Amino acid sequence: MPTPAPVRLFLDRTPSPIGQVLLVCDEEGRLRAVDFHDFEPRMLRLLRLHYGEAVLQPGAAPATTRSALAAYFDGDLAALAAIPWATGGTAFQQAVWRALCNVAPGTTLTYSGLAARIGKPAAVRAVGAANGANPLSIVVPCHRLVGADGALTGYGGGVERKAWLLAHEGARARD
């Protein structure tokens, strides 16, 4: 069952070196979703999943959110931690997403490694599913998860963007 929708959700768009980024915030200024312009249908699907039929209204994201994202793309890799966010999802998904925030910029972790970190070492596939349902890409850094052999695996914004983000953060990943 979807989490009750915030009263209103606002959609903003901001440029980045890897394409226009969509930012969805609530009335309190908390980030609820982030995606790339060419994956807007996916973002809308995730919003419906978490909030039901919430209607997006045009509106500016808080200046602090926009500036933190710009700072990240300018090289301040710690800037994303300052962005307040909230999202729907199951308790398991929330645990995965919180654990993703503890994967340091410039490092990668395997899906099995993240499963172990949350105390569910047998839940590798469930971790992968939760990672794929993350509505807060970049900010909740799902791009830092890699395959068991260190190879890049799927990313909601495209594997090319995943590779760019990892290179931007100084992480070395295998193709």
Short mmCIF file of C-alpha atoms in Angstrom, two decimals:
data_model
loop_
_atom_site.label_atom_id
_atom_site.label_comp_id
_atom_site.label_asym_id
_atom_site.label_seq_id
_atom_site.Cartn_x
_atom_site.Cartn_y
_atom_site.Cartn_z
CA MET A 1 0.00 0.00 0.00
CA PRO A 2 1.42 3.42 -0.92
CA THR A 3 2.48 5.83 1.78
CA PRO A 4 -0.01 8.72 2.04
CA ALA A 5 1.02 11.40 -0.39
CA PRO A 6 2.41 14.66 0.90
CA VAL A 7 -0.10 17.46 0.44
CA ARG A 8 1.77 18.74 -2.60
CA LEU A 9 4.81 17.71 -4.58
CA PHE A 10 6.82 20.13 -6.67
CA LEU A 11 8.88 19.34 -9.77
CA ASP A 12 11.99 21.32 -10.60
CA ARG A 13 14.61 20.76 -13.31
CA THR A 14 18.28 21.58 -13.07
CA PRO A 15 21.22 21.05 -15.43
CA SER A 16 24.06 18.64 -14.73
CA PRO A 17 27.09 17.45 -16.71
CA ILE A 18 25.23 14.21 -17.50
CA GLY A 19 21.81 15.55 -18.41
CA GLN A 20 18.97 17.51 -16.92
CA VAL A 21 18.07 16.34 -13.42
CA LEU A 22 14.48 16.23 -12.16
CA LEU A 23 13.98 17.15 -8.50
CA VAL A 24 10.72 16.42 -6.69
CA CYS A 25 10.27 18.07 -3.29
CA ASP A 26 7.46 18.31 -0.77
CA GLU A 27 6.10 21.41 0.97
CA GLU A 28 8.70 21.09 3.73
CA GLY A 29 11.49 21.18 1.14
CA ARG A 30 12.46 17.53 1.56
CA LEU A 31 13.61 15.78 -1.57
CA ARG A 32 11.21 12.98 -2.54
CA ALA A 33 12.60 11.89 -5.92
CA VAL A 34 15.56 12.55 -8.23
CA ASP A 35 15.94 11.26 -11.76
CA PHE A 36 17.19 12.22 -15.18
CA HIS A 37 14.96 13.90 -17.75
CA ASP A 38 15.06 10.93 -20.11
CA PHE A 39 13.84 8.64 -17.31
CA GLU A 40 10.88 10.79 -16.22
CA PRO A 41 8.35 7.95 -16.83
CA ARG A 42 10.34 5.72 -14.44
CA MET A 43 10.36 8.48 -11.82
CA LEU A 44 6.62 8.97 -12.16
CA ARG A 45 6.10 5.20 -11.79
CA LEU A 46 8.16 5.18 -8.57
CA LEU A 47 6.25 8.20 -7.25
CA ARG A 48 2.94 6.39 -7.89
CA LEU A 49 4.30 3.31 -6.17
CA HIS A 50 5.29 5.27 -3.07
CA TYR A 51 2.59 7.96 -2.95
CA GLY A 52 -0.35 6.88 -5.08
CA GLU A 53 -1.62 9.32 -7.65
CA ALA A 54 0.21 12.40 -6.40
CA VAL A 55 0.07 15.35 -8.77
CA LEU A 56 3.29 17.17 -9.48
CA GLN A 57 3.16 20.94 -9.64
CA PRO A 58 5.90 23.11 -11.11
CA GLY A 59 7.97 24.66 -8.34
CA ALA A 60 11.54 25.41 -7.41
CA ALA A 61 13.46 23.02 -5.20
CA PRO A 62 14.98 24.70 -2.15
CA ALA A 63 18.10 26.70 -2.96
CA THR A 64 20.07 24.54 -0.51
CA THR A 65 19.13 21.39 -2.45
CA ARG A 66 20.00 22.91 -5.80
CA SER A 67 23.30 24.31 -4.52
CA ALA A 68 24.26 21.00 -2.83
CA LEU A 69 23.64 19.12 -6.07
CA ALA A 70 25.63 21.71 -8.05
CA ALA A 71 28.45 21.50 -5.49
CA TYR A 72 28.52 17.71 -5.88
CA PHE A 73 28.88 18.03 -9.64
CA ASP A 74 31.59 20.67 -9.07
CA GLY A 75 33.60 18.17 -7.02
CA ASP A 76 32.35 18.54 -3.42
CA LEU A 77 31.39 14.89 -3.07
CA ALA A 78 30.21 15.31 0.53
CA ALA A 79 27.65 17.99 -0.43
CA LEU A 80 24.84 15.49 -1.03
CA ALA A 81 24.73 14.57 2.67
CA ALA A 82 23.28 18.01 3.41
CA ILE A 83 20.13 17.40 1.35
CA PRO A 84 17.11 16.52 3.48
CA TRP A 85 15.11 13.67 1.95
CA ALA A 86 12.21 11.41 2.74
CA THR A 87 10.50 8.76 0.72
CA GLY A 88 7.98 5.98 0.93
CA GLY A 89 8.99 2.36 0.78
CA THR A 90 9.00 -0.75 2.89
CA ALA A 91 11.08 -1.03 6.05
CA PHE A 92 13.53 -3.24 4.12
CA GLN A 93 13.85 -0.71 1.28
CA GLN A 94 14.40 2.08 3.78
CA ALA A 95 17.17 0.05 5.45
CA VAL A 96 18.86 -0.52 2.09
CA TRP A 97 18.60 3.16 1.15
CA ARG A 98 20.00 4.32 4.51
CA ALA A 99 22.88 1.84 4.13
CA LEU A 100 23.60 3.16 0.62
CA CYS A 101 24.17 6.59 2.15
CA ASN A 102 26.99 5.04 4.19
CA VAL A 103 28.90 3.88 1.10
CA ALA A 104 31.55 6.58 0.86
CA PRO A 105 32.06 8.57 -2.33
CA GLY A 106 34.89 7.13 -4.36
CA THR A 107 34.18 3.59 -3.22
CA THR A 108 32.00 0.80 -4.47
CA LEU A 109 30.32 -2.09 -2.71
CA THR A 110 28.78 -5.29 -4.02
CA TYR A 111 25.13 -6.14 -3.58
CA SER A 112 26.16 -9.00 -1.29
CA GLY A 113 28.36 -6.62 0.69
CA LEU A 114 25.41 -4.29 1.26
CA ALA A 115 23.18 -7.23 2.20
CA ALA A 116 25.76 -8.20 4.84
CA ARG A 117 25.97 -4.61 6.12
CA ILE A 118 22.23 -4.54 6.83
CA GLY A 119 22.38 -7.91 8.58
CA LYS A 120 20.62 -9.85 5.79
CA PRO A 121 23.45 -11.67 3.99
CA ALA A 122 21.08 -14.00 2.11
CA ALA A 123 18.98 -11.11 0.78
CA VAL A 124 21.22 -10.20 -2.16
CA ARG A 125 18.39 -10.24 -4.72
CA ALA A 126 16.11 -8.26 -2.40
CA VAL A 127 18.88 -5.68 -2.00
CA GLY A 128 19.10 -5.50 -5.79
CA ALA A 129 15.34 -4.98 -6.06
CA ALA A 130 15.38 -2.27 -3.38
CA ASN A 131 18.31 -0.61 -5.11
CA GLY A 132 16.34 -0.61 -8.37
CA ALA A 133 13.33 0.96 -6.63
CA ASN A 134 15.39 3.83 -5.17
CA PRO A 135 13.60 7.06 -6.12
CA LEU A 136 16.50 9.25 -4.98
CA SER A 137 19.31 8.40 -7.38
CA ILE A 138 22.58 10.27 -6.91
CA VAL A 139 21.52 11.52 -3.44
CA VAL A 140 20.93 7.96 -2.20
CA PRO A 141 23.95 6.68 -4.13
CA CYS A 142 22.74 3.46 -5.72
CA HIS A 143 25.38 3.96 -8.42
CA ARG A 144 28.01 2.81 -5.91
CA LEU A 145 26.77 -0.79 -5.99
CA VAL A 146 28.56 -3.11 -8.41
CA GLY A 147 28.39 -6.76 -9.39
CA ALA A 148 30.16 -9.49 -7.42
CA ASP A 149 33.12 -9.30 -9.82
CA GLY A 150 33.30 -5.50 -9.58
CA ALA A 151 31.65 -4.99 -12.96
CA LEU A 152 29.12 -2.24 -13.52
CA THR A 153 25.56 -3.51 -13.47
CA GLY A 154 22.29 -1.80 -14.28
CA TYR A 155 21.52 1.73 -13.18
CA GLY A 156 18.16 3.48 -13.49
CA GLY A 157 19.83 6.43 -15.24
CA GLY A 158 21.82 4.22 -17.60
CA VAL A 159 25.13 2.41 -17.17
CA GLU A 160 26.96 5.26 -18.96
CA ARG A 161 25.83 7.70 -16.26
CA LYS A 162 26.76 5.20 -13.55
CA ALA A 163 30.26 5.01 -15.01
CA TRP A 164 30.46 8.81 -15.16
CA LEU A 165 29.33 9.21 -11.54
CA LEU A 166 31.83 6.63 -10.31
CA ALA A 167 34.64 8.25 -12.32
CA HIS A 168 33.59 11.69 -11.01
CA GLU A 169 33.91 10.34 -7.46
CA GLY A 170 37.28 8.74 -8.20
CA ALA A 171 36.07 5.16 -7.94
CA ARG A 172 37.56 2.54 -10.18
CA ALA A 173 35.09 0.07 -11.60
CA ARG A 174 35.56 -2.74 -14.07
CA ASP A 175 33.55 -2.80 -17.30
#
